[in-house]
Short mmCIF file of C-alpha atoms and ligand atoms in Angstrom, two decimals:
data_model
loop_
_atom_site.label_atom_id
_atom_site.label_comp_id
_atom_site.label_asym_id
_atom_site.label_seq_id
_atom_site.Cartn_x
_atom_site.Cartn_y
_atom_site.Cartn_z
CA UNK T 8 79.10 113.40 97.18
CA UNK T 9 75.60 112.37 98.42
CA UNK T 10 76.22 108.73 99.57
CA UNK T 11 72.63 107.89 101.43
CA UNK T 12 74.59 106.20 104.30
CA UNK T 13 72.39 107.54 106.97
CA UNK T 14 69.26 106.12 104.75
CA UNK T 15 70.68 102.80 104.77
CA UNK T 16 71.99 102.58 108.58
CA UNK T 17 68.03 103.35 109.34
CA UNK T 18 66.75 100.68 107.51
CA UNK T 19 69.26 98.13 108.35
CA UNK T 20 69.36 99.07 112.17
CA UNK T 21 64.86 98.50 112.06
CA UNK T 22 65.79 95.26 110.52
CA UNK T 23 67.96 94.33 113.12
CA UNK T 24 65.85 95.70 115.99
CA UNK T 25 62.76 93.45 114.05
CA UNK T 26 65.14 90.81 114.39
CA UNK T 27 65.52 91.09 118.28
CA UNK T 28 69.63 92.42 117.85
CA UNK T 29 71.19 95.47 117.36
CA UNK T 30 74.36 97.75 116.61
CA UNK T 31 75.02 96.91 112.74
CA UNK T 32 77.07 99.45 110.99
CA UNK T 33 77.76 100.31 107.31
CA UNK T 34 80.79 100.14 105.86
CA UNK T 35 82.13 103.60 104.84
CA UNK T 36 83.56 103.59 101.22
CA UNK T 37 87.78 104.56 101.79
CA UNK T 38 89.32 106.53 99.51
CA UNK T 39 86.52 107.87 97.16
CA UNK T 40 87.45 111.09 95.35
CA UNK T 41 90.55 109.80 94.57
CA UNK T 42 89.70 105.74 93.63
CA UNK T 43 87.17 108.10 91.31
CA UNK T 44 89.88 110.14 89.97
CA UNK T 45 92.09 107.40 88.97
CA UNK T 46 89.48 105.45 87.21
CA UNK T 47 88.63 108.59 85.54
CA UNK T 48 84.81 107.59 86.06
CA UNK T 49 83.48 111.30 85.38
CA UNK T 50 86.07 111.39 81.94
CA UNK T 51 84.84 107.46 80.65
CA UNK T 52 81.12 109.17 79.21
CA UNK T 53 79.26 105.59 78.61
CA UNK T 54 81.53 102.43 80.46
CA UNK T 55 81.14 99.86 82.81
CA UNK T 56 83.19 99.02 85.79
CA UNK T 57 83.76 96.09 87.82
CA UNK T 58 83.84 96.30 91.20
CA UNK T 59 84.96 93.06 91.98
CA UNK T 60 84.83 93.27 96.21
CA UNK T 61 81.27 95.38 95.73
CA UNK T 62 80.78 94.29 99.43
CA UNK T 63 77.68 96.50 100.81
CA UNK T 64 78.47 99.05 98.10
CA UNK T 65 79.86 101.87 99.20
CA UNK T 66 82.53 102.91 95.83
CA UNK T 67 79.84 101.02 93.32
CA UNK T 68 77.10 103.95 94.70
CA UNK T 69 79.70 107.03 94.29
CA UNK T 70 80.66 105.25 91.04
CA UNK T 71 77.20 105.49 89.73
CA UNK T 72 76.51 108.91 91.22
CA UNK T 73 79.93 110.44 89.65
CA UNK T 74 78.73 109.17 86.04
CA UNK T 75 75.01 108.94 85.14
CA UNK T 76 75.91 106.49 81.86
CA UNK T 77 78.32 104.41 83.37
CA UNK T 78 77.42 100.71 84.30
CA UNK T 79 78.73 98.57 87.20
CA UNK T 80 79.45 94.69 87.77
CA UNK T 81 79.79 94.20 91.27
CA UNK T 82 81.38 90.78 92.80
CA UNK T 83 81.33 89.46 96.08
CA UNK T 84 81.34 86.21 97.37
CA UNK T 85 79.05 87.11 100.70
CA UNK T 86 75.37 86.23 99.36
CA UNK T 87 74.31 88.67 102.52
CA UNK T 88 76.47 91.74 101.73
CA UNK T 89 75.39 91.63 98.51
CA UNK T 90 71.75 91.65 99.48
CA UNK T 91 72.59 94.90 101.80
CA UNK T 92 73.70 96.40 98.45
CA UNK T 93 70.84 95.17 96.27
CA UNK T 94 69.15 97.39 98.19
CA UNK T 95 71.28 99.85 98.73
CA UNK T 96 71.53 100.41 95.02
CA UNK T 97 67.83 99.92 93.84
CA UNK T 98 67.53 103.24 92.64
CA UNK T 99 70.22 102.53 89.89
CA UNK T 100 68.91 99.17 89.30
CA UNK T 101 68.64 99.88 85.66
CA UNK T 102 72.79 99.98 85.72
CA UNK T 103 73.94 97.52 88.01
CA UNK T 104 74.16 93.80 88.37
CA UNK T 105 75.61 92.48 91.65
CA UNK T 106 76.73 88.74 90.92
CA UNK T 107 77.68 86.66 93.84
CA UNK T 108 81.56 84.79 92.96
CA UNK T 109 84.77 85.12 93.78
CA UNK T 110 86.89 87.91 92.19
CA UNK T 111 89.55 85.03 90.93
CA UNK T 112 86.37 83.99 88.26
CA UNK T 113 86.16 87.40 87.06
CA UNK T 114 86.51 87.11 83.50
CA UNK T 115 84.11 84.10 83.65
CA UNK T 116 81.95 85.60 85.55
CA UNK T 117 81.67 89.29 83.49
CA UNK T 118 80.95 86.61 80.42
CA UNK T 119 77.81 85.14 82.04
CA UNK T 120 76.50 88.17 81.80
CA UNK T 121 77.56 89.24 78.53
CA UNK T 122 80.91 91.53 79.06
CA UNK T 123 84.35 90.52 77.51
CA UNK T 124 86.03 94.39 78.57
CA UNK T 125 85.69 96.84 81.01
CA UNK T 126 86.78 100.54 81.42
CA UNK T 127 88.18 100.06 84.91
CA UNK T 128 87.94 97.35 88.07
CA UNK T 129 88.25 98.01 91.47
CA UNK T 130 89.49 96.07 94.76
CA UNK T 131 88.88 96.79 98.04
CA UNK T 132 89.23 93.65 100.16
CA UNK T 133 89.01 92.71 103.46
CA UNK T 134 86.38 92.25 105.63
CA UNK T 135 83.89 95.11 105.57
CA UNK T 136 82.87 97.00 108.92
CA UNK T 137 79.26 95.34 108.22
CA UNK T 138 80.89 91.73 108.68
CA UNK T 139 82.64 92.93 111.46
CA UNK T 140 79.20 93.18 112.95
CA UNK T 141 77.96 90.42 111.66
CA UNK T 142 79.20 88.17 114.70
CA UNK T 143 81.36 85.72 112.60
CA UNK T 144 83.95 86.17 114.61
CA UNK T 145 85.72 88.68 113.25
CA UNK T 146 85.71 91.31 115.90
CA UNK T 147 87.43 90.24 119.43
CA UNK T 148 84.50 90.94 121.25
CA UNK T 149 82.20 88.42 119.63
CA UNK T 150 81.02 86.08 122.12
CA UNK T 151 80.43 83.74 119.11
CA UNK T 152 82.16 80.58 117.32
CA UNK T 153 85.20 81.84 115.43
CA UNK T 154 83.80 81.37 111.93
CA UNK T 155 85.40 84.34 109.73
CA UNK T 156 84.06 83.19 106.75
CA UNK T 157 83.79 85.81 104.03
CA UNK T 158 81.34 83.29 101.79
CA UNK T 159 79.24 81.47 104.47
CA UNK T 160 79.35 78.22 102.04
CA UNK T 161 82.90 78.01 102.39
CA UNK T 162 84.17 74.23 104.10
CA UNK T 163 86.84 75.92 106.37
CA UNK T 164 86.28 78.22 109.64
CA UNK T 165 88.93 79.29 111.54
CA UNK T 166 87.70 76.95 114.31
CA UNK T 167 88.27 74.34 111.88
CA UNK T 168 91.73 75.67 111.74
CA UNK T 169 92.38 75.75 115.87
CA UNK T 170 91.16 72.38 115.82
CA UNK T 171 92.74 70.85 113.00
CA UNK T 172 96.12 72.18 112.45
CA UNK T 173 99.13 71.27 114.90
CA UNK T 174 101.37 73.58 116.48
CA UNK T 175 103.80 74.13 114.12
CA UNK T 176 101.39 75.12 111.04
CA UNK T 177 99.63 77.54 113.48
CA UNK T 178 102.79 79.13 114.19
CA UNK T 179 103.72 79.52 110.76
CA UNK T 180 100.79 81.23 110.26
CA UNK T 181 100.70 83.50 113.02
CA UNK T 182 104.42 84.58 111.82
CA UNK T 183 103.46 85.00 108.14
CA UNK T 184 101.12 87.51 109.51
CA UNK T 185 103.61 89.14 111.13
CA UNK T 186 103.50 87.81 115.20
CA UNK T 187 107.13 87.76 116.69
CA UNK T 188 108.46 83.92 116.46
CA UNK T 189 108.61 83.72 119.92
CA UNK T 190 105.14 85.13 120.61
CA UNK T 191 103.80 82.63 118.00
CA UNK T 192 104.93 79.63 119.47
CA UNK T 193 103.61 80.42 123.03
CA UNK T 194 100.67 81.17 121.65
CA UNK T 195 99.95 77.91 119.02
CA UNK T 196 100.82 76.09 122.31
CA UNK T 197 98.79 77.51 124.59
CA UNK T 198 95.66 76.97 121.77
CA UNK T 199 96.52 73.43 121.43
CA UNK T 200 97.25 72.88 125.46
CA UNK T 201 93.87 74.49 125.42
CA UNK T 202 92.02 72.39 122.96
CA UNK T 203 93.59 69.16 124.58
CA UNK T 204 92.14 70.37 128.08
CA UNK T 205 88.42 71.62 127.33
CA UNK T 206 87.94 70.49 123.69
CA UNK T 207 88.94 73.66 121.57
CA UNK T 208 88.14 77.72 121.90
CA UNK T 209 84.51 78.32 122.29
CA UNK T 210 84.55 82.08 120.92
CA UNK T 211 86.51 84.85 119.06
CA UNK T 212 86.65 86.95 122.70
CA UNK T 213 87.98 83.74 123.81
CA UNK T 214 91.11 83.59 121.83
CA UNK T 215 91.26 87.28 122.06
CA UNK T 216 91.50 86.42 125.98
CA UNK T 217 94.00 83.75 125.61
CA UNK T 218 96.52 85.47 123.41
CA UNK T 219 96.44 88.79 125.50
CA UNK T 220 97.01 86.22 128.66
CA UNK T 221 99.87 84.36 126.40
CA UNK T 222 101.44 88.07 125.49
CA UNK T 223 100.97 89.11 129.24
CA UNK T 224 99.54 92.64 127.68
CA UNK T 225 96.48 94.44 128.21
CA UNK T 226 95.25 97.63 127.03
CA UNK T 227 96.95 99.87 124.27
CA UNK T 228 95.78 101.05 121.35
CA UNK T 229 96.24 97.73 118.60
CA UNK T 230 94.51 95.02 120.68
CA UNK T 231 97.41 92.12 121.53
CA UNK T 232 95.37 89.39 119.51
CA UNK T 233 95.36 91.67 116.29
CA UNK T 234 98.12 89.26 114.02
CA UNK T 235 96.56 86.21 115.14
CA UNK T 236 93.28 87.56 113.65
CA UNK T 237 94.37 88.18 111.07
CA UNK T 238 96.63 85.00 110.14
CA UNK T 239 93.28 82.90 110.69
CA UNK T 240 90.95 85.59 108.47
CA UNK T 241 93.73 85.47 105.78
CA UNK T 242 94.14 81.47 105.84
CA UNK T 243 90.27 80.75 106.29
CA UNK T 244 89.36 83.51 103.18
CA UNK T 245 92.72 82.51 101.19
CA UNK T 246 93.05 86.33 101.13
CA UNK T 247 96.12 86.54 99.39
CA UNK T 248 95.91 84.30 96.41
CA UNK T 249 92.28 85.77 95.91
CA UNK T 250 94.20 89.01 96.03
CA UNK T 251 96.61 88.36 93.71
CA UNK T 252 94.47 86.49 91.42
CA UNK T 253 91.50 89.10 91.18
CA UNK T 254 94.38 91.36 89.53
CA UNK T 255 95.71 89.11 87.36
CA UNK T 256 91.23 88.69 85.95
CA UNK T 257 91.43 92.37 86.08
CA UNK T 258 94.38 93.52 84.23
CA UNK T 259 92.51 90.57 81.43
CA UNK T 260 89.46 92.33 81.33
CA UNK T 261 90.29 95.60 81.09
CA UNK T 262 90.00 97.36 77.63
CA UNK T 263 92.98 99.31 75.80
CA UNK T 264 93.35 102.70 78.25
CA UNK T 265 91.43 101.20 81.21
CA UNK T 266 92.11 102.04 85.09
CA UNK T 267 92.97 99.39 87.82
CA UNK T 268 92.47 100.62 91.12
CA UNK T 269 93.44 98.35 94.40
CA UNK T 270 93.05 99.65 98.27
CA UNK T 271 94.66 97.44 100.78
CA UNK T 272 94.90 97.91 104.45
CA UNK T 273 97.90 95.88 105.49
CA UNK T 274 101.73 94.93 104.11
CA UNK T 275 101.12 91.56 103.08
CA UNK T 276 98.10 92.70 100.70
CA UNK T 277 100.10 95.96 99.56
CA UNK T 278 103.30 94.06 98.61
CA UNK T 279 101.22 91.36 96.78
CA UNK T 280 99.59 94.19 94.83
CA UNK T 281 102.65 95.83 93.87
CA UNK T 282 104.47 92.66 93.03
CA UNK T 283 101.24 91.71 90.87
CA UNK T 284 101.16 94.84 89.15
CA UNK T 285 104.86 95.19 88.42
CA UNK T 286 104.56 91.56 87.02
CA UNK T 287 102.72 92.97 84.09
CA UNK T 288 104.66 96.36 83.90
CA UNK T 289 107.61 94.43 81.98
CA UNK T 290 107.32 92.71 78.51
CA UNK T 291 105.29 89.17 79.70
CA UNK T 292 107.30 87.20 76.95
CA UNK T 293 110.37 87.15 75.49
CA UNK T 294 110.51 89.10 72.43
CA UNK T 295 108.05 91.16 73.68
CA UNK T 296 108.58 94.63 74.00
CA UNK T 297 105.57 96.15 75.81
CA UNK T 298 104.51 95.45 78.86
CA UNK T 299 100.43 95.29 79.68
CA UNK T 300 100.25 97.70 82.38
CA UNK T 301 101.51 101.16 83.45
CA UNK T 302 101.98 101.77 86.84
CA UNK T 303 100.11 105.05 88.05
CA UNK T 304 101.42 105.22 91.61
CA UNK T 305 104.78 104.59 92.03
CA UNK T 306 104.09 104.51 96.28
CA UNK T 307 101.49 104.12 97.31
CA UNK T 308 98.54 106.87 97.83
CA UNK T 309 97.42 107.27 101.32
CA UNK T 310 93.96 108.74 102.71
CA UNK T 311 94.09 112.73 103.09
CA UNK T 312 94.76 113.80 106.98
CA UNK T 313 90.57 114.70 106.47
CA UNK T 314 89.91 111.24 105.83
CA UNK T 315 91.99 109.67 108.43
CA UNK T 316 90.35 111.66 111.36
CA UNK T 317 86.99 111.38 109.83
CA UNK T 318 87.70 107.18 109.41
CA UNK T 319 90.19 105.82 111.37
CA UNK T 320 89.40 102.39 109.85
CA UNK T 321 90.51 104.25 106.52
CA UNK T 322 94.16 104.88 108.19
CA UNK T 323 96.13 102.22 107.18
CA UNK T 324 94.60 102.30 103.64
CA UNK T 325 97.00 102.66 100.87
CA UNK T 326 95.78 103.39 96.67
CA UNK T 327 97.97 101.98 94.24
CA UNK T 328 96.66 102.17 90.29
CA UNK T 329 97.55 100.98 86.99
CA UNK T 330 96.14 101.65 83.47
CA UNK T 331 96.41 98.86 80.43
CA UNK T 332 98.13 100.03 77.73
CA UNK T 333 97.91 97.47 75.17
C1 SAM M 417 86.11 96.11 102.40
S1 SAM M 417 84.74 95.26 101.74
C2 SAM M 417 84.30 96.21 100.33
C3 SAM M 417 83.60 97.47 100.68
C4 SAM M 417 83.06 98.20 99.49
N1 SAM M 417 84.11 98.69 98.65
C5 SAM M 417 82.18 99.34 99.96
O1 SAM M 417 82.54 100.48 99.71
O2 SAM M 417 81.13 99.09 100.56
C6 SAM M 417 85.46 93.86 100.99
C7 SAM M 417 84.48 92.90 100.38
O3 SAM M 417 85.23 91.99 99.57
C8 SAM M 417 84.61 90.74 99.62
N2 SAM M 417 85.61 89.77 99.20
C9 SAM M 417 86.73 89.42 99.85
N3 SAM M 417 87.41 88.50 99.14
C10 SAM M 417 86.71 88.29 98.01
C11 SAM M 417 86.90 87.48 96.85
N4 SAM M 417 87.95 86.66 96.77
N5 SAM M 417 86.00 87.53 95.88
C12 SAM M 417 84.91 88.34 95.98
N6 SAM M 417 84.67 89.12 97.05
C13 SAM M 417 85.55 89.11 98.04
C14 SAM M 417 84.18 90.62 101.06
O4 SAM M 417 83.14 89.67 101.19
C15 SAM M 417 83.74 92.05 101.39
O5 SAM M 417 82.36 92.21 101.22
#
């Protein structure tokens, strides 16, 4: 497949050094041949998909290349990643529209511009490797406010979080991402002691700093400060009730015989995703007797050993599909 990644990564990187900074990095697509396969782009002839995470996009491009009739929505709710993709995509301008939204206004959004159905929707969330780079504070070694907002005109950074929420809700959030109890609670404390001392965390490296001084653990291979991270990228994004309502728009919008496909890249996504989809694989109603969806994947597909070595940010990926069938 002839993604033009090394096209892109030139033009973005002269941008950059135009703009006096460096080091920006595209996001590689995860999962392609088989998130192709299951939405059976090649087998649709003349459809339209909606990707509805299109981020800088990576599995919109492949989708276009794999089918020269089919048509793609793509939805993202970073203005900037989808101006990366604008470009990225000009050459198939003529079949796709990027809309900037959130995936949970799918179905209103795929009516602004004209579509009721679709032959198969896509999800890939997460933070893409180019916001990693875009110093928001997503990446432990930015030496810049923790911000970790997906839409920049979101109200809520995660530095509105450390300086807002007490030291109980922080720890409940650093457990529901999975931190030890123990771990949590030394660690709200410490950010609160902290932000009662100096006035708050200046920077993502600093937090990164703190918790790996709270945990008493340096090195390894999964950085100490990885759960915390996350709990603040999940709260300040609302990751998982986007998550779980992006499927529900999707498995609305798709026609009679169309293909849901959803990558995640942690537990918390993957069980909301197969909770979500085995909502609808059961009669909705009473006195129903067929359900909406059939499952595809009844675990979960995981990256080929190729894949992994070639993208280790693809390791932890997991496919799961479904198909409408009413
Ligand atoms: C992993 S990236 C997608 C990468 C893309 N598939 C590619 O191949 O380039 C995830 C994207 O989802 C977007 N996103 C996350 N939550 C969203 C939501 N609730 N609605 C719309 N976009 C969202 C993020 O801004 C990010 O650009």
């Amino acid at each position: 497949m002839a993604i033009d990644l090394q096209w892109l990564q030139r033009v973005l990187e002269r941008r950059k050094r135009e703009a006096g900074e460096t080091g920006v990095r595209l996001h590689p697509p995860a999962m392609v041949k088989e998130v192709l396969e299951f939405l059976r782009v090649k087998e649709v002839g003349k459809g339209v998909f909606v990707d509805m995470t299109v981020g800088t996009g990576g599995h919109t491009l492949a989708i276009l290349q794999a089918n020269p009739k089919v048509e793609v929505i793509g939805i993202d709710k970073d203005a900037e990643s989808l101006e990366v993709a604008a470009e990225r995509l000009a050459d198939y301008a003529d079949r796709v529209t990027l809309i900037y939204g959130d995936m949970r206004d799918t179905r209103r959004l795929l009516q602004q511009v004209g579509i009721d159905r679709v032959d198969g929707c896509l999800i890939d969330p997460g933070p893409s490797l180019w916001q990693m780079d875009s110093k928001r504070g997503f990446s432990f070694l930015d030496d810049t406010p923790l911000d970790m907002r997906m839409d920049r005109s979101a109200q809520i950074t995660a530095q509105t979080l450390l300086q807002t929420l007490s030291s109980e809700e922080l720890e409940r959030l650093f457990v529901q991402a999975g931190e030890r109890r123990s771990d949590a609670r030394r660690i709200a404390q410490a950010i609160v002691r902290e932000r009662n001392r100096s006035g708050g965390i200046p920077t993502a490296k600093a937090l990164a700093e703190l918790v790996a001084e709270v945990k008493g653990v340096r090195g390894g291979r999964i950085h100490p400060a990885t759960k915390v991270f996350l709990a603040l990228r999940i709260a300040v994004n609302e990751e998982i009730d986007a998550l779980k309502g992006g499927i529900i728009e999707g498995v609305h919008v798709l026609k009679r015989g169309g293909r849901f496909v959803v990558l995640t890249y942690q537990s918390l996504e993957d069980k909301v995703v197969k909770e979500t989809f085995a909502s609808f694989a059961q009669p909705l109603k009473e006195g129903e007797n067929r359900p909406l969806i059939r499952i595809l994947t009844k675990d979960p597909i995981r990256p080929s050993y190729q894949e992994r070595q070639q993208n280790p940010r693809a390791r932890s990926c997991k496919l799961r599909a479904a198909e409408r069938v009413r």
